[in-house]
Coordinates of C-alpha atoms and ligand atoms in Angstrom, one line a residue:
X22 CA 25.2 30.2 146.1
X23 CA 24.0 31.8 143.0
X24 CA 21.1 29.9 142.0
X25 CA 19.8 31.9 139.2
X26 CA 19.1 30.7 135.4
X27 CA 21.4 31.6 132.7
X28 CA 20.4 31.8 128.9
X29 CA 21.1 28.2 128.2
X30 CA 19.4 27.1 131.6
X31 CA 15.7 28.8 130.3
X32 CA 16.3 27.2 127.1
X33 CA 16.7 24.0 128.5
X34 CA 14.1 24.5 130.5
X35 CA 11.9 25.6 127.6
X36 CA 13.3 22.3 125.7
X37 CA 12.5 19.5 128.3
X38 CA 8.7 21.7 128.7
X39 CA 8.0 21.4 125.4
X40 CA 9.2 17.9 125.2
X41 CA 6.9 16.9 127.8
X42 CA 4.0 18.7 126.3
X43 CA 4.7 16.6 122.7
X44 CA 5.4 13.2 124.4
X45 CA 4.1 12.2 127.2
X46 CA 1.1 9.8 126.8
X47 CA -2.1 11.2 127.8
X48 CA -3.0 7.8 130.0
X49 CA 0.0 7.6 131.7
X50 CA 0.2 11.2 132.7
X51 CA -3.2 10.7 134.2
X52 CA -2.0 7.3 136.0
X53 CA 0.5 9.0 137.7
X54 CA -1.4 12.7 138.2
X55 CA -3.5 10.6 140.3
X56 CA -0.7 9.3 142.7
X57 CA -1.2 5.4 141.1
X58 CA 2.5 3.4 140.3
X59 CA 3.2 2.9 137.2
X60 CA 3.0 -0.4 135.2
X61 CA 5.7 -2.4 134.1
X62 CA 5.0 -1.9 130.6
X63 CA 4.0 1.8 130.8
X64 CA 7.1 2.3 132.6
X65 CA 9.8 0.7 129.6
X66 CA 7.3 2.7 127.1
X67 CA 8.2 5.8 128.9
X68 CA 11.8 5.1 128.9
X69 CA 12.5 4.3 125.6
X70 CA 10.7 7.5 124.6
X71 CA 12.9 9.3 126.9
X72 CA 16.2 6.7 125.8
X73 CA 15.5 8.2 122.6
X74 CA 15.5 11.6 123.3
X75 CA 19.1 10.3 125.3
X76 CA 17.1 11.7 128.8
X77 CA 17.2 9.0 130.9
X78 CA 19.8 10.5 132.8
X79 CA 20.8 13.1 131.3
X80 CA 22.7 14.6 134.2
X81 CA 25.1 11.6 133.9
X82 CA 29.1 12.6 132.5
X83 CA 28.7 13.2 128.4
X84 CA 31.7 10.7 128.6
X85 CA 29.4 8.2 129.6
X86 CA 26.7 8.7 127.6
X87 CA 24.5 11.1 129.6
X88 CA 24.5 15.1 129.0
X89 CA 26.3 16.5 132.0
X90 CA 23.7 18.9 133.3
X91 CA 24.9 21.3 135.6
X92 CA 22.8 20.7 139.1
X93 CA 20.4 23.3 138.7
X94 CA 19.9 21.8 134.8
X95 CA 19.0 18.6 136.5
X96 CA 16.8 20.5 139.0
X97 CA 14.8 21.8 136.6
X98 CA 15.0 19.0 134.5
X99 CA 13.1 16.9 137.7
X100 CA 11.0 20.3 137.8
X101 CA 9.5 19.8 134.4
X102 CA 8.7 16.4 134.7
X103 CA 6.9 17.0 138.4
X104 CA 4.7 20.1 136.5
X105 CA 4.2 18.3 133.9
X106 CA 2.9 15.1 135.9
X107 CA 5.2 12.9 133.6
X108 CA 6.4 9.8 135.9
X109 CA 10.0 10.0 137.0
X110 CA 12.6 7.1 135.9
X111 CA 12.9 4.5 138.3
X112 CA 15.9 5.4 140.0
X113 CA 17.7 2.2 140.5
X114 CA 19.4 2.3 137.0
X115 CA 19.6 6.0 136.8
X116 CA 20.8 7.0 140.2
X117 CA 22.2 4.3 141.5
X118 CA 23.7 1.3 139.3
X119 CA 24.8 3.2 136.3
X120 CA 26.8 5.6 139.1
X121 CA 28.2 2.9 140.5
X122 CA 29.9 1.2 137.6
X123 CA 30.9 4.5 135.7
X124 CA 32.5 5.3 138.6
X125 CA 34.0 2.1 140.1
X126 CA 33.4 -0.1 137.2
X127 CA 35.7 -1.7 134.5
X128 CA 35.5 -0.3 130.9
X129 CA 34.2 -3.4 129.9
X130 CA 31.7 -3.1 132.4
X131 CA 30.8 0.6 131.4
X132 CA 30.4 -0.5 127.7
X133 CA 28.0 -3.5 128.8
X134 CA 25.8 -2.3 131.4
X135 CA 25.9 1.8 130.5
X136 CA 24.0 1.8 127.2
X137 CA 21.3 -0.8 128.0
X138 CA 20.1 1.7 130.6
X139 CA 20.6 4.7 128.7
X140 CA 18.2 3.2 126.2
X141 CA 15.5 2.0 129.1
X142 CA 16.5 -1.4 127.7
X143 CA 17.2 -2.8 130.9
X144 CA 16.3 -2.6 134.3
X145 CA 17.7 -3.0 137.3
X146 CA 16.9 -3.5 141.6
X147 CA 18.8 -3.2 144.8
X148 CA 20.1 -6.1 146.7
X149 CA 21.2 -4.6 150.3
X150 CA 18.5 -5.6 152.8
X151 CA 17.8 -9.2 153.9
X152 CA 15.9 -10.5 156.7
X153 CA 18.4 -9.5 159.3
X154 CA 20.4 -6.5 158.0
X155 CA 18.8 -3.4 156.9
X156 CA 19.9 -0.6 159.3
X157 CA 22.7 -3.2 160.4
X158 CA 23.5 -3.9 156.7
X159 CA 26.7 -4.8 157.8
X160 CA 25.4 -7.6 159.0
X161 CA 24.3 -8.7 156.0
X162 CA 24.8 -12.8 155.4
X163 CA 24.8 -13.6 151.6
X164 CA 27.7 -15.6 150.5
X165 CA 29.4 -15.2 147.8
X166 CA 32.1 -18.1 147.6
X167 CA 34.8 -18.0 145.0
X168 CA 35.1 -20.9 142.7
X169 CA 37.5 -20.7 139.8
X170 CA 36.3 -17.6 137.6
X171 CA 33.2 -17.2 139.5
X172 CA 31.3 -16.2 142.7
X173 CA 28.5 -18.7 143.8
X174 CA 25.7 -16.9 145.2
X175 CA 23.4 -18.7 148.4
X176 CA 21.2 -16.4 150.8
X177 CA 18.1 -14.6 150.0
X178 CA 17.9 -10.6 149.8
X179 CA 14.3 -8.9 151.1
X180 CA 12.0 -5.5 150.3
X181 CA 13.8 -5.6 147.0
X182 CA 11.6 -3.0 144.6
X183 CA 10.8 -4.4 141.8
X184 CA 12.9 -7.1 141.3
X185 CA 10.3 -9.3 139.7
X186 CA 10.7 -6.7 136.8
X187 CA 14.6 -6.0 136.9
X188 CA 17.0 -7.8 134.3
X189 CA 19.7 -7.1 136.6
X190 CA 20.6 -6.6 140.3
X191 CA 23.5 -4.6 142.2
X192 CA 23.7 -6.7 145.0
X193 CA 26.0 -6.8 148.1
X194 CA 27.4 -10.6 149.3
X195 CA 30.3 -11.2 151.7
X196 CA 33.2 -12.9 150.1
X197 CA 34.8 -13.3 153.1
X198 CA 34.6 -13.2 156.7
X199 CA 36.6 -10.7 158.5
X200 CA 36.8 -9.6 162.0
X201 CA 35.1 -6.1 161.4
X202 CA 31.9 -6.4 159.3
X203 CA 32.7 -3.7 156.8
X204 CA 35.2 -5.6 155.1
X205 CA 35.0 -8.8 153.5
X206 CA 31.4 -7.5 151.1
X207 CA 31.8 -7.2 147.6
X208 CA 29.3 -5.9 145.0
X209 CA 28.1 -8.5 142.4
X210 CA 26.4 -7.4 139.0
X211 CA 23.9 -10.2 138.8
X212 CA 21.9 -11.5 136.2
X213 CA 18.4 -11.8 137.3
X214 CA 17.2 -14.6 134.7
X215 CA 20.4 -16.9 136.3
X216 CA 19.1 -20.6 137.2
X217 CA 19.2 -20.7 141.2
X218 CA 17.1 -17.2 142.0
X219 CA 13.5 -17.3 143.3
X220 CA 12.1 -14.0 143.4
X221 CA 8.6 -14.0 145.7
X222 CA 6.2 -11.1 146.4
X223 CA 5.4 -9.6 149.1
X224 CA 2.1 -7.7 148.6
X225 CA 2.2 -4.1 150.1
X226 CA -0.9 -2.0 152.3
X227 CA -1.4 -0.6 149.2
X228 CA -2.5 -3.5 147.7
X229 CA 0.2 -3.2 144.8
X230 CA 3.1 -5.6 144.3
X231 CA 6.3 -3.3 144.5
X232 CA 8.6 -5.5 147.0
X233 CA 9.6 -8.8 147.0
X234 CA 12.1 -11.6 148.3
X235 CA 14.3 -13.0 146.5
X236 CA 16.8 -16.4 147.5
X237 CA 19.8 -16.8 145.5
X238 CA 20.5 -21.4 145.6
X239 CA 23.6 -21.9 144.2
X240 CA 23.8 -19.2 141.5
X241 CA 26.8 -18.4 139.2
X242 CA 28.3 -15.2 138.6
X243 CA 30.6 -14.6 136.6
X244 CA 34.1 -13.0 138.4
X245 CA 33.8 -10.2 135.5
X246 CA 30.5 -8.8 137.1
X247 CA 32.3 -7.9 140.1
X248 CA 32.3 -4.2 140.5
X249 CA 35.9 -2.9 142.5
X250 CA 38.2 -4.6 144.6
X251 CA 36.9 -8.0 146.3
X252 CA 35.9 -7.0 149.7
X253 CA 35.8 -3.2 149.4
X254 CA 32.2 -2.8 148.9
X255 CA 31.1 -1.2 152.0
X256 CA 32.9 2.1 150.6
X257 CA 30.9 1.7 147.3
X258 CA 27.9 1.1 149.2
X259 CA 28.2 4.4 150.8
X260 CA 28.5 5.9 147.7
X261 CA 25.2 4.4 146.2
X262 CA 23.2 5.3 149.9
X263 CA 24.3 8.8 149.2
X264 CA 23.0 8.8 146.1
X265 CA 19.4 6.5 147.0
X266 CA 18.9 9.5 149.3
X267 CA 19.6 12.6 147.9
X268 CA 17.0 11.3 145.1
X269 CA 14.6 10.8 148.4
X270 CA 13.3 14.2 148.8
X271 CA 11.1 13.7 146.0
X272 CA 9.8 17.6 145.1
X273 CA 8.1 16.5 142.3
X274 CA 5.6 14.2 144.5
X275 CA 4.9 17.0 147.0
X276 CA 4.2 19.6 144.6
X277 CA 1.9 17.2 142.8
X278 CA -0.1 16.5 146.4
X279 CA 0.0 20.6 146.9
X280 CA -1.8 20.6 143.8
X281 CA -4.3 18.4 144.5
X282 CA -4.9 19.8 148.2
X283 CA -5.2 23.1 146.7
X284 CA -7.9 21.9 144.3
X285 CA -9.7 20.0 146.7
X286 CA -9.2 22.8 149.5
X287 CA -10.9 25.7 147.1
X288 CA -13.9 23.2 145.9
X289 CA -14.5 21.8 149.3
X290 CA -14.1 24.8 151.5
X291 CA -17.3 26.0 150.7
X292 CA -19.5 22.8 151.9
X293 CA -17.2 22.8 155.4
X294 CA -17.3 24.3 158.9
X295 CA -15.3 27.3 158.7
X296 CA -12.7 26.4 161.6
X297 CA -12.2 23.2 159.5
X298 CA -11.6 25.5 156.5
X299 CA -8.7 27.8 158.6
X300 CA -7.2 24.4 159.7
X301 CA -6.7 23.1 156.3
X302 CA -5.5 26.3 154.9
X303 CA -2.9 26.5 157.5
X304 CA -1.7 22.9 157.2
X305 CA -1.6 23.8 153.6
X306 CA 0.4 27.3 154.4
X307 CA 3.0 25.1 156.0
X308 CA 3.7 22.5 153.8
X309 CA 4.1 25.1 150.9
X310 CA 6.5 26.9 153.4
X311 CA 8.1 23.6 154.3
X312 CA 8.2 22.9 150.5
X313 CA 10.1 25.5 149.4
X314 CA 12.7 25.1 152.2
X315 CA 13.3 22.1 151.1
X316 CA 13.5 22.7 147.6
X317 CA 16.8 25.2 148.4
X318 CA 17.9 22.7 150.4
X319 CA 18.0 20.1 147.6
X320 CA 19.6 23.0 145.4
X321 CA 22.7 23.3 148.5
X322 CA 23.4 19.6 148.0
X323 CA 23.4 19.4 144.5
X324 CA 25.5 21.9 143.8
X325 CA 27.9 21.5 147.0
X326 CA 31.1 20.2 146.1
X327 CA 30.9 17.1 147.5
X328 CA 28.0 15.0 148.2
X329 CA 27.9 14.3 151.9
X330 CA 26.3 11.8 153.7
X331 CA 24.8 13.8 156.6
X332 CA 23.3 16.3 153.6
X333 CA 21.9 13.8 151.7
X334 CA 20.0 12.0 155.4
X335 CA 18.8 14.9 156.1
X336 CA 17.2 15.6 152.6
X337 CA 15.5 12.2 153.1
X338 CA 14.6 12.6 156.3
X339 CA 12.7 16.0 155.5
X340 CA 11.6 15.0 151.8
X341 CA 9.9 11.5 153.2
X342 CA 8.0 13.3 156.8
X343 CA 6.7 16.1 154.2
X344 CA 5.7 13.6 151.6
X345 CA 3.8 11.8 154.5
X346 CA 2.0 15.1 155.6
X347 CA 1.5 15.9 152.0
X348 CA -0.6 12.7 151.2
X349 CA -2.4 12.8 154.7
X350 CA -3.6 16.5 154.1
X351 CA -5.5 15.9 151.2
X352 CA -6.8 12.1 152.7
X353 CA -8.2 14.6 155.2
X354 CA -9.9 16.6 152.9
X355 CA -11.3 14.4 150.9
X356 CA -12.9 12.5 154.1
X357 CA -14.8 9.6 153.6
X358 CA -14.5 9.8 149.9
X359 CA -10.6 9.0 150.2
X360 CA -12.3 5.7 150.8
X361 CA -11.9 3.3 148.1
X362 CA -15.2 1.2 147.4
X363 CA -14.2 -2.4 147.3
X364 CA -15.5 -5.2 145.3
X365 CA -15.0 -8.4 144.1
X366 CA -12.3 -7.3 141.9
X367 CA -10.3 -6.8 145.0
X368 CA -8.3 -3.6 146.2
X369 CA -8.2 -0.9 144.0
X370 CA -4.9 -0.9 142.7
X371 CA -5.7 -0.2 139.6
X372 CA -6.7 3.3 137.8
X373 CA -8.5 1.9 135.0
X374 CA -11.1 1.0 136.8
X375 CA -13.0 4.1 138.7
X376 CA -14.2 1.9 141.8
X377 CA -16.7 4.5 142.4
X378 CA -15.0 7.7 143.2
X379 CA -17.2 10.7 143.5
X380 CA -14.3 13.2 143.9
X381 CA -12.4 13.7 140.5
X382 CA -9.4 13.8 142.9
X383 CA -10.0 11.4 145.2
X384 CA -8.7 8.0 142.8
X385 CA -5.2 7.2 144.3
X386 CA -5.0 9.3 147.1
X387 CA -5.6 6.9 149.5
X388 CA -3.1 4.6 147.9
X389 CA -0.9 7.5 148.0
X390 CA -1.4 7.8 151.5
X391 CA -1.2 4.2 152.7
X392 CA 2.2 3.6 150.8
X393 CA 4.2 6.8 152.3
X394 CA 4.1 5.4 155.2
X395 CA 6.7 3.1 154.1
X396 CA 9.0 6.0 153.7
X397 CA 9.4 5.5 157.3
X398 CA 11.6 2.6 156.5
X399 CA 12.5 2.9 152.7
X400 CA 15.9 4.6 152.0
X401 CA 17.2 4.0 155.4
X402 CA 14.9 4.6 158.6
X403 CA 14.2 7.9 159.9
X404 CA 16.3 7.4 163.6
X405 CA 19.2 6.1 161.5
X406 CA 19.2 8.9 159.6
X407 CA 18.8 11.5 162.5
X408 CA 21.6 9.5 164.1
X409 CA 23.8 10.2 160.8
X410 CA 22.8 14.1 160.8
X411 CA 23.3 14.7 164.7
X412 CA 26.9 12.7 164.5
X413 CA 28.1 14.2 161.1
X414 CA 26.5 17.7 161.0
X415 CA 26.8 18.4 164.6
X416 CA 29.4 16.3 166.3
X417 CA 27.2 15.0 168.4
Ligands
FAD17 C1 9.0 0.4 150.6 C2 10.4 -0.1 150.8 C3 11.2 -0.4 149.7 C4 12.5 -0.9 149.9 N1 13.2 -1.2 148.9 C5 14.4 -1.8 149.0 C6 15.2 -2.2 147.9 O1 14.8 -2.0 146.8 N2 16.4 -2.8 148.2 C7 16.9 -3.0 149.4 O2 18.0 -3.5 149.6 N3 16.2 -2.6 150.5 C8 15.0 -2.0 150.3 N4 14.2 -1.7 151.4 C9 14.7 -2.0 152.8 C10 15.1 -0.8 153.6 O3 16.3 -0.3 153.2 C11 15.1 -1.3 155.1 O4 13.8 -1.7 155.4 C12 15.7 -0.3 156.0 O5 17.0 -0.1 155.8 C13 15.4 -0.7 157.5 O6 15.9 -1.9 157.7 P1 15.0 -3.0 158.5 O7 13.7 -3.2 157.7 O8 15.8 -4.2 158.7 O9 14.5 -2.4 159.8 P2 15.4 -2.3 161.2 O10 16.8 -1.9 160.8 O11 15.3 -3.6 161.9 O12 14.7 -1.2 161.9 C14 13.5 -1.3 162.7 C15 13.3 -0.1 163.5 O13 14.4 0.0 164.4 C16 15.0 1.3 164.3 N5 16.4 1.2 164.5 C17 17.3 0.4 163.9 N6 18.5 0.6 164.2 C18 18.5 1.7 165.1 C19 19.5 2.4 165.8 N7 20.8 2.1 165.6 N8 19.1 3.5 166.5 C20 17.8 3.8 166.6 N9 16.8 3.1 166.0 C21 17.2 2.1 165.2 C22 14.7 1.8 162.9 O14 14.6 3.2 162.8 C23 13.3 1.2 162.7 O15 12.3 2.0 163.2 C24 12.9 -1.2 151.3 C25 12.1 -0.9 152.3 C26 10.8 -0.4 152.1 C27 9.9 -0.1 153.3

């Protein structure tokens, strides 16, 4: 593997830096420097800036509107933006719908549903997981039932990110039943303002509204917005997993909670117990250790031929467990001040208000903290995805 940067590759670099530096809002940058999600509207500011620049996923074929960066373009494409603190496109359009119909889609499909995204025009969620299939998606139970030039859509989808926000979903319904699970799903294009869908929140621990339910009564989709063959989906589904996870390892976050730990760890370590002080700074050796590991590792899969399945669980698997140890490090060193001080106002879920924070980097951390644990789960849970690695990688 020859990872090293050609001409074009530093001016790239140089490019998207510079770029950053010129366009990022100064408020948002500090939103998401401090580990807080990003708003709604912030968020379809940010990608129209970047729609305009044509960056919102630039590493996308240049035959269907993106750049074609070569892997290590797009790593340090990711690179810039986690230096640069600049929040990181939702991934649901760039990674995981628009892959899916450019590369199982109709043209007429492409020529709808490509450009909207391109332009951060429109937004879209993931409908796999309902009540009782997540790791068994296969057991998933939405309907969708033929009728004339349509699918009708009843069941009710769950921990779908964002959908409250989304224009669109890619969502996964059986349109038939077969005697092995697999078969008989099909992948539906739906429009999210259709009459029949109720989306419903489900608050998360840290105290933000991300997730959400969302029941599907009787709702029309057209038979156009099917992506593939009728009841091939589970092979397409694979293909979009692959893809949710490889985008898992997140480097950008980590480095970004390095940062912080290192600041914290050089201002603190003076007021601390000494032992304490060699504790941290070896929890911190690691996780720059572990870091970098990963980081090649991310490089191996991007530019492997093929993306694998087993590669791409096992980035997840490492990028989520460091992400967690990440956010817990600097909750440790920051003690008692990690603490948010409550009010009347309610949780502090919200950066513009300073809720009495002491510690210039002690706003979100705790927030931080509290929603990596999710990553537990999100993306496919972590014995799922050690059972993929030990039976793909080593024939166990
Ligand atoms: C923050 C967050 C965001 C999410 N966003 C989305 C989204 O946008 N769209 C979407 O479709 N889904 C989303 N999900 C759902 C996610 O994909 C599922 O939660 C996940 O696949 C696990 O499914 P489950 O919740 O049904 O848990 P289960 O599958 O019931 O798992 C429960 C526990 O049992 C263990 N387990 C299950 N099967 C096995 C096995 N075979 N061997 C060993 N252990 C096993 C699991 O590891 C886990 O610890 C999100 C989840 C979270 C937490």
């Amino acid at each position: 593997m020859d990872f090293s940067l050609s001409q074009d590759d530093c001016r790239f670099r140089d490019e998207v830096r510079e770029f950053l530096r010129a366009e990022l809002p100064a408020e948002l940058r500090e939103r998401h420097r401090q580990g807080f999600h990003i708003r709604d509207d912030d968020h379809r500011r940010w990608t129209q800036i970047l729609g305009r620049k044509g960056w919102v996923a630039p590493e996308w074929p240049r035959e269907h509107g993106g750049l074609g960066l070569t892997p290590i373009q797009r790593y340090l494409f990711d690179e810039e933006f986690g230096a640069a603190d600049a929040p990181t496109i939702l991934s649901f359009g760039r990674n995981l719908a628009g892959p899916l119909i450019y590369t199982f889609g109709t043209p007429e499909q492409r020529a709808r549903f490509l450009p909207p995204i391109l332009a951060g025009a429109e937004f879209w969620c993931q409908g796999f997981s309902e009540p009782n299939a997540g790791s068994d998606l296969a057991s998933l139970q939405t309907r969708a039932e033929p009728h004339g030039d349509a699918y009708v859509l009843n069941g009710g989808k769950i921990w779908t990110t964002e959908a409250h926000h989304a224009d669109f979903m890619f969502c996964l319904a059986r349109t038939s039943a077969e005697e092995k699970r697999q078969n008989g799903l099909s992948f539906l294009l739906v429009d999210m303002k259709s009459p029949g869908i109720t989306v419903r929140p489900i608050w998360s621990i840290d105290g933000e509204h991300h997730l959400n339910e969302v029941f599907f009564d009787d709702v029309v989709v057209p038979a156009d917005r099917r992506v593939g063959e009728e009841g091939q989906a589970w092979s397409y589904a694979k293909f979009v997993l692959t893809n949710e996870r490889t985008s898992a390892a997140g480097l950008d976050r980590m480095k970004a909670g390095l940062r912080r730990a290192r600041r914290l760890l050089v201002r603190l370590a003076p007021g601390l117990d000494p032992t304490a002080v060699t504790q941290f700074r070896r929890r911190l050796a690691q996780l720059e250790v572990d870091t970098i590991a990963l980081e090649w590792a991310v490089l191996r899969v991007l530019t492997a031929d093929a993306r694998e399945m087993a590669g791409a669980s096992a980035l997840k698997l490492r990028g989520s467990a460091l992400a967690q140890r990440v956010a817990e490090l600097v909750v440790d060193l920051l003690g008692p001040e990690a603490l948010p001080q409550f009010s009347d106002e309610g949780y502090p879920h919200n950066a513009d208000h300073n809720y009495g924070f002491a510690d210039p980097d002690a706003p979100g951390a705790m927030t931080t903290h509290l929603y990596r644990r999710a990553l537990t789960i999100a993306g496919g849970a972590y014995e799922v995805q050690r059972g993929i690695v030990a039976k793909q990688m080593f024939g166990l």
